[in-house]
Amino acid sequence: MNAEKLISGQEVAKHNSRESCWIIVHGKVYDVTEFLDEHPGGSKIILKYAGKDATEEYEPIHPPDAITTNLPPEKHLGLVEPSTVEKVQVKITDEEKARQERVANRPPLDEILNLHDFEAIARQTMPEKAWAYYSSAADDEITTRENHAAYHRVWFRPRILVDVTKVDWSTKILGYKSSMPVYITATALGKLGHPDGELNLTRAAAKHGVIQMIPTLASCSFDELVDAARPGQVQFLQLYVNKDRSITKRLVQHAEKRGIRGLFITVDAPQLGRREKDMRMKFEAEDPSEVSKAGSRGVDRSQGAARAISSFIDPGLNWKDLEWFRSITKMPLILKGVQRWEDALKAYDLGLAGVVLSNHGGRQLDFARSGVEVLVEVTEYLKRHRGLTFPNEKFQLFVDGGVRRATDVIKAIALGATAVGIGRPFLYAFSSYGSEGVERALQILHDEFEMNMRLLGARSVADLAPDLVDASNIHSHLVAVPSDKLYESNYESMRHARLRDT
Ligand code: 173
């Protein structure tokens, strides 16, 4: 690597074609000519920045070291002389202007009363592409809606005349203190929503004493997120397993060295689901004439933002690999994305620390069941086959997907979960309000816990037992349930393909 060499912006600008394509990212110049056709997101987007500074486009959708790990050192040409680079002029469209106005008019945080509110604000104020990426889910989005709806099939059986002057909903997750039975689950590409990306989560988690699960595909670098943690702040890591196991091994061992307390291996994404809102957004962003000119070299239109950058994930990952994970790390291993009791039982028999009953926020297999429904099945069968009772310190059950209220969390805890993961609502909170938004979201949950624990007659998490809920309808997908108006008004219907403008 020519770390010292200084290159002028004018020199970079000459290399602006498919034949010779240089780009600037974070002040460094790279020759990406030979990489164009290998770029998982297609060559067209790189060519748009040929000879220019691509940092702003690059940043939200790549981990900071993506370029350095994928390009051989001889393609790292040197540093650009900053004063010589012309700023890429981004055209501000009328739509963008209108959006910025909506951002300026967002309500003050004290008017946000629940987690649905963050979603409603984000939907109106986030850049369209970011909203499409975060909110989208697989196929007809049946599972993503079911994730929330399933909680409506669980009803409470409160205890009365319990002294609830003091209530305490703090707990332990994998042995680590948490101010509530909630953790911030992993969601990728945080900088699509806010320039500080996942750092917003790290900061708010510290203030509220909750645990953050760092995603493999964070927009911030792993070390940045660990460095930003306060002394003693607990973080977990979500892991996508690379086809190249040496990369995964390095990542895992580095994480352990940096003090990560639990490794959540994603097992529900051998291939990324089709999220049509995300895909259509990309499709519409293309100029159709350009795409047909580019022919087979054009961007693969079948991909959305997520799919385009997921090609490193190993679809060959299987049960036999778990022994290898145990040989490379002492961190507790948890499988994230378990969807049937048989697999939970296997994980238990292998001595893993737990499982997350999850369908990836409905973004993978449509018609996968909700985590809370699978929870009921798992506790029943693990009791029957191994005599286990839950919550269980040695084998912990987690649930994520569709959680918007402390009552949702309380239902899952009463049914045997140790804690519940929340993803999108925190993303929406920081996209509109930065880390203060996440703090507000956590405060709202705090207030909801306090009230609902009292009203249920539960003084502590230990009191949250199955007798507090009636989940007898959980497996029935046909019962009429009153609809959740706040949620429904945020839920965005899908669209069909449209005729081209002529
Ligand atoms: O759900 C996702 O979008 C996701 O997990 C992912 C996977 C690969 C790249 C980006 C996001």
Short mmCIF file of C-alpha atoms and ligand atoms in Angstrom, two decimals:
data_model
loop_
_atom_site.label_atom_id
_atom_site.label_comp_id
_atom_site.label_asym_id
_atom_site.label_seq_id
_atom_site.Cartn_x
_atom_site.Cartn_y
_atom_site.Cartn_z
CA MET A 1 0.00 0.00 0.00
CA ASN A 2 1.25 3.41 -1.02
CA ALA A 3 0.19 4.97 2.25
CA GLU A 4 2.36 8.04 1.82
CA LYS A 5 1.76 8.87 -1.80
CA LEU A 6 -0.25 12.04 -2.38
CA ILE A 7 -2.49 12.16 -5.44
CA SER A 8 -4.31 15.22 -6.69
CA GLY A 9 -8.05 15.32 -7.24
CA GLN A 10 -7.43 16.25 -10.87
CA GLU A 11 -5.37 13.08 -11.37
CA VAL A 12 -8.12 10.95 -9.82
CA ALA A 13 -10.71 12.64 -12.02
CA LYS A 14 -8.95 11.38 -15.17
CA HIS A 15 -9.74 7.80 -14.19
CA ASN A 16 -13.45 8.06 -14.69
CA SER A 17 -14.33 5.16 -16.97
CA ARG A 18 -14.85 1.43 -17.02
CA GLU A 19 -11.35 1.12 -18.56
CA SER A 20 -9.72 2.92 -15.67
CA CYS A 21 -11.82 3.59 -12.60
CA TRP A 22 -10.45 5.23 -9.48
CA ILE A 23 -12.53 6.35 -6.55
CA ILE A 24 -11.91 8.21 -3.30
CA VAL A 25 -13.24 6.81 -0.04
CA HIS A 26 -12.39 8.39 3.33
CA GLY A 27 -9.58 10.41 1.75
CA LYS A 28 -7.90 7.45 0.11
CA VAL A 29 -7.63 6.64 -3.57
CA TYR A 30 -8.46 3.17 -4.85
CA ASP A 31 -8.17 1.61 -8.28
CA VAL A 32 -11.36 -0.43 -8.57
CA THR A 33 -11.21 -1.11 -12.33
CA GLU A 34 -10.80 -4.85 -11.94
CA PHE A 35 -13.27 -5.00 -9.07
CA LEU A 36 -16.16 -3.43 -10.99
CA ASP A 37 -17.78 -6.68 -12.07
CA GLU A 38 -17.18 -8.33 -8.72
CA HIS A 39 -18.91 -5.60 -6.70
CA PRO A 40 -21.88 -7.30 -5.03
CA GLY A 41 -23.95 -4.15 -5.58
CA GLY A 42 -23.13 -4.04 -9.30
CA SER A 43 -20.70 -1.90 -11.28
CA LYS A 44 -23.09 0.90 -12.17
CA ILE A 45 -23.15 2.49 -8.77
CA ILE A 46 -19.33 2.57 -8.65
CA LEU A 47 -19.10 3.99 -12.16
CA LYS A 48 -21.36 6.82 -11.06
CA TYR A 49 -18.52 7.91 -8.78
CA ALA A 50 -15.62 7.06 -11.13
CA GLY A 51 -12.90 9.68 -10.66
CA LYS A 52 -14.78 11.19 -7.71
CA ASP A 53 -15.24 11.06 -3.96
CA ALA A 54 -17.66 8.18 -3.22
CA THR A 55 -17.51 8.41 0.58
CA GLU A 56 -21.05 9.61 1.12
CA GLU A 57 -22.58 6.85 -0.98
CA TYR A 58 -20.19 4.23 0.39
CA GLU A 59 -20.49 4.98 4.06
CA PRO A 60 -23.99 3.90 5.05
CA ILE A 61 -23.97 0.58 3.25
CA HIS A 62 -20.48 -0.72 3.87
CA PRO A 63 -18.66 -1.58 7.05
CA PRO A 64 -15.70 0.84 7.13
CA ASP A 65 -13.14 -1.84 6.27
CA ALA A 66 -15.08 -3.39 3.34
CA ILE A 67 -12.89 -1.75 0.74
CA THR A 68 -9.59 -2.46 2.44
CA THR A 69 -10.37 -6.14 2.93
CA ASN A 70 -11.69 -6.68 -0.60
CA LEU A 71 -9.09 -4.83 -2.66
CA PRO A 72 -5.52 -6.13 -2.91
CA PRO A 73 -2.97 -3.72 -1.36
CA GLU A 74 -1.52 -2.71 -4.74
CA LYS A 75 -4.90 -1.17 -5.63
CA HIS A 76 -4.66 1.19 -2.67
CA LEU A 77 -3.01 4.01 -4.55
CA GLY A 78 -2.45 6.59 -1.82
CA LEU A 79 -3.95 9.64 -0.17
CA VAL A 80 -5.80 12.33 -2.04
CA GLU A 81 -4.70 15.93 -1.51
CA PRO A 82 -7.86 17.16 0.21
CA SER A 83 -7.83 20.73 -1.15
CA THR A 84 -7.81 19.45 -4.73
CA VAL A 85 -10.96 17.35 -4.59
CA GLU A 86 -14.07 18.82 -6.08
CA LYS A 87 -17.14 18.17 -3.96
CA VAL A 88 -19.63 15.96 -5.72
CA GLN A 89 -22.67 18.16 -6.15
CA VAL A 90 -25.69 16.23 -5.01
CA LYS A 91 -28.83 17.53 -6.66
CA ILE A 92 -31.48 18.29 -4.07
CA THR A 93 -34.78 17.27 -5.59
CA ASP A 94 -38.11 18.82 -4.66
CA GLU A 95 -38.99 15.60 -2.91
CA GLU A 96 -35.83 15.78 -0.85
CA LYS A 97 -36.55 19.39 0.03
CA ALA A 98 -40.01 18.41 1.20
CA ARG A 99 -38.53 15.62 3.26
CA GLN A 100 -36.07 17.93 4.93
CA GLU A 101 -38.94 20.20 5.84
CA ARG A 102 -40.76 17.28 7.42
CA VAL A 103 -37.60 16.47 9.38
CA ALA A 104 -37.47 20.03 10.67
CA ASN A 105 -41.11 19.79 11.70
CA ARG A 106 -40.85 16.53 13.58
CA PRO A 107 -42.52 16.70 17.00
CA PRO A 108 -40.43 17.27 20.12
CA LEU A 109 -39.43 14.07 21.88
CA ASP A 110 -41.71 14.64 24.84
CA GLU A 111 -44.68 14.35 22.52
CA ILE A 112 -43.60 10.84 21.52
CA LEU A 113 -45.65 8.55 23.74
CA ASN A 114 -44.98 5.05 22.47
CA LEU A 115 -42.76 3.07 20.12
CA HIS A 116 -45.33 3.21 17.30
CA ASP A 117 -44.87 6.98 17.24
CA PHE A 118 -41.22 6.63 16.28
CA GLU A 119 -42.22 4.44 13.37
CA ALA A 120 -44.81 6.94 12.17
CA ILE A 121 -42.30 9.79 12.30
CA ALA A 122 -39.56 7.74 10.63
CA ARG A 123 -41.86 6.76 7.82
CA GLN A 124 -42.39 10.42 6.98
CA THR A 125 -38.90 11.72 7.61
CA MET A 126 -36.39 9.02 6.64
CA PRO A 127 -34.82 8.99 3.21
CA GLU A 128 -37.05 6.77 1.11
CA LYS A 129 -34.37 4.19 0.45
CA ALA A 130 -33.58 3.83 4.14
CA TRP A 131 -37.26 3.46 5.05
CA ALA A 132 -37.68 0.85 2.31
CA TYR A 133 -34.71 -1.12 3.54
CA TYR A 134 -35.61 -1.09 7.22
CA SER A 135 -39.35 -1.54 6.96
CA SER A 136 -39.39 -4.16 4.24
CA ALA A 137 -39.99 -7.83 4.92
CA ALA A 138 -40.17 -11.07 2.95
CA ASP A 139 -42.63 -11.78 0.14
CA ASP A 140 -46.19 -10.76 1.11
CA GLU A 141 -45.04 -9.57 4.53
CA ILE A 142 -47.44 -11.93 6.26
CA THR A 143 -44.91 -12.98 8.89
CA THR A 144 -43.78 -9.48 9.75
CA ARG A 145 -47.38 -8.51 10.57
CA GLU A 146 -48.02 -11.79 12.36
CA ASN A 147 -45.02 -11.09 14.62
CA HIS A 148 -46.89 -8.20 16.15
CA ALA A 149 -50.37 -9.68 15.82
CA ALA A 150 -49.39 -12.85 17.70
CA TYR A 151 -49.07 -10.80 20.89
CA HIS A 152 -52.74 -9.91 20.52
CA ARG A 153 -53.62 -13.56 21.04
CA VAL A 154 -52.11 -13.58 24.52
CA TRP A 155 -54.23 -12.07 27.27
CA PHE A 156 -53.54 -11.33 30.91
CA ARG A 157 -54.77 -12.98 34.12
CA PRO A 158 -53.70 -10.34 36.67
CA ARG A 159 -53.31 -11.06 40.37
CA ILE A 160 -55.04 -8.66 42.74
CA LEU A 161 -54.24 -7.35 46.18
CA VAL A 162 -50.50 -7.74 45.88
CA ASP A 163 -48.43 -5.00 47.53
CA VAL A 164 -46.93 -3.37 44.47
CA THR A 165 -45.56 -0.25 46.11
CA LYS A 166 -42.20 -1.33 44.78
CA VAL A 167 -41.86 -3.13 41.49
CA ASP A 168 -38.61 -4.22 39.87
CA TRP A 169 -38.33 -5.44 36.30
CA SER A 170 -34.55 -5.66 36.13
CA THR A 171 -33.07 -9.02 35.21
CA LYS A 172 -29.99 -10.91 34.09
CA ILE A 173 -29.25 -11.93 30.51
CA LEU A 174 -26.58 -14.63 30.12
CA GLY A 175 -25.63 -13.70 33.67
CA TYR A 176 -25.25 -9.96 32.98
CA LYS A 177 -27.40 -7.29 34.56
CA SER A 178 -29.99 -5.57 32.44
CA SER A 179 -32.32 -2.82 33.65
CA MET A 180 -35.18 -4.55 31.82
CA PRO A 181 -35.79 -7.91 30.11
CA VAL A 182 -35.07 -6.26 26.76
CA TYR A 183 -31.93 -6.06 24.64
CA ILE A 184 -31.23 -4.03 21.53
CA THR A 185 -31.05 -6.61 18.80
CA ALA A 186 -28.82 -6.46 15.74
CA THR A 187 -29.97 -4.51 12.69
CA ALA A 188 -27.63 -3.73 9.79
CA LEU A 189 -26.68 -0.49 8.01
CA GLY A 190 -27.40 2.02 10.77
CA LYS A 191 -25.93 4.95 8.86
CA LEU A 192 -28.72 4.73 6.33
CA GLY A 193 -30.87 6.29 9.05
CA HIS A 194 -28.45 8.59 10.90
CA PRO A 195 -24.81 9.65 10.39
CA ASP A 196 -23.77 8.20 13.78
CA GLY A 197 -25.33 4.83 12.92
CA GLU A 198 -25.18 2.19 15.65
CA LEU A 199 -23.21 4.47 17.97
CA ASN A 200 -26.60 5.97 18.86
CA LEU A 201 -27.56 2.59 20.27
CA THR A 202 -24.31 2.11 22.18
CA ARG A 203 -24.72 5.49 23.89
CA ALA A 204 -28.36 5.07 24.83
CA ALA A 205 -27.77 1.48 25.99
CA ALA A 206 -25.09 2.76 28.38
CA LYS A 207 -27.41 5.36 29.88
CA HIS A 208 -30.24 2.88 30.43
CA GLY A 209 -28.23 -0.19 31.44
CA VAL A 210 -29.38 -2.39 28.59
CA ILE A 211 -27.33 -4.68 26.38
CA GLN A 212 -26.64 -3.96 22.72
CA MET A 213 -26.13 -6.76 20.21
CA ILE A 214 -23.62 -5.49 17.64
CA PRO A 215 -24.44 -6.61 14.09
CA THR A 216 -21.81 -8.12 11.77
CA LEU A 217 -23.00 -5.67 9.12
CA ALA A 218 -23.01 -2.52 11.20
CA SER A 219 -22.22 0.71 9.38
CA CYS A 220 -19.83 1.62 12.19
CA SER A 221 -16.80 -0.56 12.65
CA PHE A 222 -16.90 -3.18 15.36
CA ASP A 223 -14.04 -1.52 17.24
CA GLU A 224 -15.71 1.87 17.10
CA LEU A 225 -18.78 0.40 18.80
CA VAL A 226 -16.75 -1.39 21.45
CA ASP A 227 -14.58 1.68 22.06
CA ALA A 228 -17.70 3.79 22.57
CA ALA A 229 -18.98 1.54 25.35
CA ARG A 230 -18.57 2.66 28.95
CA PRO A 231 -16.35 0.57 31.23
CA GLY A 232 -18.33 -2.51 32.18
CA GLN A 233 -21.01 -1.97 29.52
CA VAL A 234 -22.04 -5.36 28.17
CA GLN A 235 -22.26 -5.98 24.43
CA PHE A 236 -23.08 -9.09 22.43
CA LEU A 237 -22.20 -9.84 18.81
CA GLN A 238 -24.50 -11.09 16.07
CA LEU A 239 -22.54 -13.19 13.61
CA TYR A 240 -23.00 -13.88 9.93
CA VAL A 241 -20.73 -16.78 9.10
CA ASN A 242 -18.42 -16.15 6.17
CA LYS A 243 -17.71 -18.74 3.49
CA ASP A 244 -14.10 -18.06 4.34
CA ARG A 245 -13.92 -19.44 7.87
CA SER A 246 -10.58 -17.77 8.55
CA ILE A 247 -12.35 -14.39 8.35
CA THR A 248 -15.02 -15.58 10.77
CA LYS A 249 -12.41 -17.00 13.12
CA ARG A 250 -10.53 -13.72 13.17
CA LEU A 251 -13.71 -11.76 13.84
CA VAL A 252 -14.89 -14.07 16.63
CA GLN A 253 -11.55 -14.19 18.39
CA HIS A 254 -11.14 -10.45 18.10
CA ALA A 255 -14.63 -9.99 19.57
CA GLU A 256 -13.78 -12.24 22.50
CA LYS A 257 -10.58 -10.33 23.13
CA ARG A 258 -12.51 -7.07 23.11
CA GLY A 259 -14.84 -8.35 25.81
CA ILE A 260 -17.96 -9.38 23.89
CA ARG A 261 -20.08 -11.53 26.25
CA GLY A 262 -22.18 -13.62 23.89
CA LEU A 263 -22.05 -14.76 20.29
CA PHE A 264 -25.43 -14.90 18.51
CA ILE A 265 -24.97 -16.91 15.32
CA THR A 266 -27.63 -16.13 12.74
CA VAL A 267 -29.05 -19.39 11.41
CA ASP A 268 -32.11 -18.24 9.48
CA ALA A 269 -30.41 -16.55 6.54
CA PRO A 270 -28.53 -19.01 4.29
CA GLN A 271 -29.86 -16.73 1.58
CA LEU A 272 -31.37 -13.34 2.17
CA GLY A 273 -35.15 -13.15 1.72
CA ARG A 274 -36.76 -11.12 -1.06
CA ARG A 275 -37.87 -7.83 0.40
CA GLU A 276 -39.85 -6.25 -2.37
CA LYS A 277 -40.13 -2.74 -0.94
CA ASP A 278 -36.36 -2.64 -0.82
CA MET A 279 -36.02 -4.19 -4.29
CA ARG A 280 -38.55 -1.90 -5.90
CA MET A 281 -36.86 1.14 -4.46
CA LYS A 282 -33.62 0.22 -6.15
CA PHE A 283 -35.45 -0.61 -9.38
CA GLU A 284 -37.11 2.77 -9.42
CA ALA A 285 -33.86 4.56 -8.66
CA GLU A 286 -32.39 3.28 -11.92
CA ASP A 287 -32.73 5.18 -15.10
CA PRO A 288 -34.20 2.45 -17.33
CA SER A 289 -32.41 3.61 -20.45
CA GLU A 290 -29.06 3.49 -18.65
CA VAL A 291 -29.73 0.00 -17.38
CA SER A 292 -30.55 -1.40 -20.78
CA LYS A 293 -27.41 0.25 -22.19
CA ALA A 294 -25.33 -1.37 -19.51
CA GLY A 295 -26.76 -4.74 -20.59
CA SER A 296 -25.50 -7.74 -18.66
CA ARG A 297 -23.04 -5.50 -16.89
CA GLY A 298 -25.83 -3.41 -15.37
CA VAL A 299 -26.88 -3.68 -11.77
CA ASP A 300 -28.64 -6.89 -10.91
CA ARG A 301 -32.15 -5.57 -10.47
CA SER A 302 -33.24 -8.59 -8.48
CA GLN A 303 -31.32 -7.29 -5.46
CA GLY A 304 -32.22 -4.76 -2.82
CA ALA A 305 -29.70 -2.99 -0.59
CA ALA A 306 -29.38 -5.94 1.78
CA ARG A 307 -29.21 -8.77 -0.70
CA ALA A 308 -26.57 -7.04 -2.75
CA ILE A 309 -24.11 -7.07 0.12
CA SER A 310 -24.89 -10.45 1.62
CA SER A 311 -23.06 -12.70 -0.82
CA PHE A 312 -20.36 -13.57 1.70
CA ILE A 313 -22.81 -15.43 3.97
CA ASP A 314 -22.22 -19.18 3.87
CA PRO A 315 -25.31 -21.19 2.89
CA GLY A 316 -23.33 -24.31 3.80
CA LEU A 317 -23.38 -23.53 7.52
CA ASN A 318 -24.68 -26.58 9.39
CA TRP A 319 -24.87 -28.31 12.78
CA LYS A 320 -21.41 -29.81 12.39
CA ASP A 321 -19.90 -26.33 12.36
CA LEU A 322 -20.92 -25.71 15.96
CA GLU A 323 -18.16 -27.91 17.30
CA TRP A 324 -15.71 -25.70 15.42
CA PHE A 325 -17.18 -22.58 17.00
CA ARG A 326 -16.68 -24.13 20.39
CA SER A 327 -13.04 -24.82 19.52
CA ILE A 328 -12.33 -21.21 18.60
CA THR A 329 -14.11 -19.32 21.38
CA LYS A 330 -15.18 -19.55 25.00
CA MET A 331 -17.99 -17.03 24.53
CA PRO A 332 -21.48 -18.43 25.15
CA LEU A 333 -22.97 -19.53 21.82
CA ILE A 334 -26.59 -18.77 21.00
CA LEU A 335 -28.39 -19.65 17.76
CA LYS A 336 -30.42 -16.73 16.42
CA GLY A 337 -33.35 -17.69 14.23
CA VAL A 338 -34.61 -21.01 15.66
CA GLN A 339 -38.18 -21.75 14.55
CA ARG A 340 -39.15 -25.20 15.88
CA TRP A 341 -38.78 -27.13 19.12
CA GLU A 342 -36.74 -29.89 17.47
CA ASP A 343 -33.94 -27.44 16.69
CA ALA A 344 -34.10 -25.85 20.14
CA LEU A 345 -33.70 -29.33 21.61
CA LYS A 346 -30.67 -30.02 19.41
CA ALA A 347 -29.10 -26.74 20.51
CA TYR A 348 -29.70 -27.71 24.15
CA ASP A 349 -28.23 -31.17 23.64
CA LEU A 350 -25.14 -29.61 22.06
CA GLY A 351 -24.62 -27.60 25.23
CA LEU A 352 -25.26 -24.19 23.69
CA ALA A 353 -26.17 -21.29 25.98
CA GLY A 354 -29.52 -20.60 24.35
CA VAL A 355 -31.57 -19.83 21.27
CA VAL A 356 -33.35 -16.80 19.87
CA LEU A 357 -36.81 -17.78 18.64
CA SER A 358 -36.96 -15.43 15.72
CA ASN A 359 -37.86 -15.16 12.07
CA HIS A 360 -35.53 -12.21 11.43
CA GLY A 361 -38.26 -9.60 11.75
CA GLY A 362 -40.27 -11.40 9.05
CA ARG A 363 -37.52 -10.62 6.54
CA GLN A 364 -36.65 -14.23 5.65
CA LEU A 365 -39.19 -17.03 5.24
CA ASP A 366 -42.69 -15.67 4.84
CA PHE A 367 -45.19 -17.80 6.81
CA ALA A 368 -42.59 -18.58 9.43
CA ARG A 369 -44.40 -18.43 12.77
CA SER A 370 -43.87 -15.68 15.31
CA GLY A 371 -41.22 -16.07 17.98
CA VAL A 372 -43.76 -15.91 20.79
CA GLU A 373 -45.77 -18.75 19.26
CA VAL A 374 -42.65 -20.87 18.87
CA LEU A 375 -41.78 -20.05 22.49
CA VAL A 376 -44.93 -21.78 23.73
CA GLU A 377 -44.07 -24.87 21.70
CA VAL A 378 -40.42 -24.93 22.78
CA THR A 379 -41.11 -24.68 26.52
CA GLU A 380 -43.70 -27.44 26.29
CA TYR A 381 -41.53 -29.88 24.35
CA LEU A 382 -38.28 -29.22 26.21
CA LYS A 383 -40.12 -29.90 29.43
CA ARG A 384 -41.57 -33.09 28.00
CA HIS A 385 -38.31 -34.38 26.53
CA ARG A 386 -35.67 -33.04 28.93
CA GLY A 387 -37.61 -31.99 32.00
CA LEU A 388 -36.56 -28.36 31.57
CA THR A 389 -38.42 -25.45 33.09
CA PHE A 390 -38.15 -21.84 31.93
CA PRO A 391 -36.73 -19.31 32.36
CA ASN A 392 -33.64 -21.45 32.65
CA GLU A 393 -30.23 -20.08 33.51
CA LYS A 394 -28.29 -22.76 31.68
CA PHE A 395 -30.32 -22.67 28.47
CA GLN A 396 -31.90 -19.31 27.85
CA LEU A 397 -34.73 -18.60 25.46
CA PHE A 398 -34.97 -15.25 23.69
CA VAL A 399 -37.65 -13.94 21.39
CA ASP A 400 -37.66 -11.09 18.92
CA GLY A 401 -39.97 -9.64 16.28
CA GLY A 402 -43.02 -7.38 16.48
CA VAL A 403 -42.43 -6.12 20.01
CA ARG A 404 -43.73 -2.58 20.53
CA ARG A 405 -44.96 -2.50 24.13
CA ALA A 406 -43.76 -3.58 27.55
CA THR A 407 -46.92 -5.73 27.67
CA ASP A 408 -45.52 -7.66 24.67
CA VAL A 409 -42.28 -8.21 26.56
CA ILE A 410 -44.10 -9.21 29.75
CA LYS A 411 -46.11 -11.81 27.84
CA ALA A 412 -42.95 -13.41 26.45
CA ILE A 413 -41.24 -13.40 29.85
CA ALA A 414 -44.31 -14.94 31.50
CA LEU A 415 -44.19 -17.67 28.87
CA GLY A 416 -40.56 -18.54 29.67
CA ALA A 417 -38.28 -16.18 27.75
CA THR A 418 -35.29 -14.67 29.53
CA ALA A 419 -35.39 -11.50 27.46
CA VAL A 420 -36.80 -10.04 24.30
CA GLY A 421 -34.95 -8.36 21.43
CA ILE A 422 -36.21 -5.11 19.92
CA GLY A 423 -34.77 -3.93 16.61
CA ARG A 424 -36.70 -1.69 14.24
CA PRO A 425 -38.26 0.65 16.84
CA PHE A 426 -34.79 1.69 18.08
CA LEU A 427 -33.64 2.22 14.51
CA TYR A 428 -36.61 4.44 13.84
CA ALA A 429 -35.94 6.30 17.09
CA PHE A 430 -32.35 7.17 16.21
CA SER A 431 -33.08 7.86 12.56
CA SER A 432 -35.28 10.79 13.58
CA TYR A 433 -33.76 11.82 16.91
CA GLY A 434 -30.27 10.32 17.29
CA SER A 435 -29.33 8.67 20.58
CA GLU A 436 -31.80 10.83 22.49
CA GLY A 437 -34.55 9.12 20.54
CA VAL A 438 -33.31 5.74 21.70
CA GLU A 439 -33.10 7.02 25.26
CA ARG A 440 -36.69 8.20 25.00
CA ALA A 441 -37.76 4.81 23.62
CA LEU A 442 -36.10 3.06 26.54
CA GLN A 443 -37.69 5.50 29.00
CA ILE A 444 -41.10 4.78 27.48
CA LEU A 445 -40.55 1.06 27.95
CA HIS A 446 -39.40 1.74 31.52
CA ASP A 447 -42.61 3.63 32.28
CA GLU A 448 -44.75 0.98 30.62
CA PHE A 449 -43.04 -1.76 32.66
CA GLU A 450 -43.64 0.06 35.91
CA MET A 451 -47.32 0.53 35.31
CA ASN A 452 -48.02 -2.90 33.84
CA MET A 453 -46.09 -4.82 36.50
CA ARG A 454 -48.24 -3.07 39.12
CA LEU A 455 -51.46 -3.72 37.27
CA LEU A 456 -50.55 -7.38 36.87
CA GLY A 457 -49.65 -7.85 40.51
CA ALA A 458 -46.08 -8.79 39.64
CA ARG A 459 -43.36 -7.39 41.90
CA SER A 460 -40.40 -8.72 40.00
CA VAL A 461 -39.46 -10.60 36.86
CA ALA A 462 -39.53 -13.79 38.95
CA ASP A 463 -43.27 -13.21 39.47
CA LEU A 464 -43.87 -13.23 35.70
CA ALA A 465 -45.06 -16.83 35.47
CA PRO A 466 -47.30 -18.61 32.93
CA ASP A 467 -50.34 -18.31 35.23
CA LEU A 468 -50.38 -14.58 34.46
CA VAL A 469 -51.29 -15.14 30.83
CA ASP A 470 -53.83 -16.99 28.76
CA ALA A 471 -52.00 -18.13 25.64
CA SER A 472 -54.51 -20.83 24.72
CA ASN A 473 -55.12 -19.21 21.33
CA ILE A 474 -51.51 -18.68 20.42
CA HIS A 475 -51.41 -21.42 17.78
CA SER A 476 -54.69 -20.43 16.23
CA HIS A 477 -54.16 -18.19 13.25
CA LEU A 478 -57.84 -17.82 12.61
CA VAL A 479 -59.21 -16.16 15.73
CA ALA A 480 -60.60 -12.69 15.35
CA VAL A 481 -58.46 -10.25 17.23
CA PRO A 482 -59.13 -6.54 17.60
CA SER A 483 -56.72 -4.74 15.35
CA ASP A 484 -54.06 -2.41 16.61
CA LYS A 485 -54.86 0.93 15.04
CA LEU A 486 -51.53 2.59 15.79
CA TYR A 487 -49.62 -0.31 14.32
CA GLU A 488 -51.90 -0.66 11.33
CA SER A 489 -51.59 2.98 10.40
CA ASN A 490 -47.82 2.63 10.29
CA TYR A 491 -47.92 -0.59 8.36
CA GLU A 492 -47.38 0.27 4.75
CA SER A 493 -49.25 -1.73 2.13
CA MET A 494 -47.25 -3.16 -0.72
CA ARG A 495 -47.52 -1.97 -4.28
CA HIS A 496 -47.72 -3.69 -7.63
CA ALA A 497 -45.35 -2.95 -10.48
CA ARG A 498 -46.27 0.23 -12.32
CA LEU A 499 -46.27 1.17 -15.99
CA ARG A 500 -43.22 3.16 -16.98
CA ASP A 501 -43.72 6.87 -17.39
CA THR A 502 -43.88 7.62 -21.08
O1 173 B 1 -32.20 -8.46 7.51
C1 173 B 1 -31.26 -7.94 6.92
O2 173 B 1 -31.43 -6.98 6.15
C2 173 B 1 -29.94 -8.49 7.12
O3 173 B 1 -29.78 -9.26 7.99
C3 173 B 1 -28.81 -8.16 6.24
C4 173 B 1 -28.02 -9.18 5.73
C5 173 B 1 -26.99 -8.89 4.86
C6 173 B 1 -26.73 -7.59 4.49
C7 173 B 1 -27.50 -6.58 5.01
C8 173 B 1 -28.53 -6.86 5.88
#
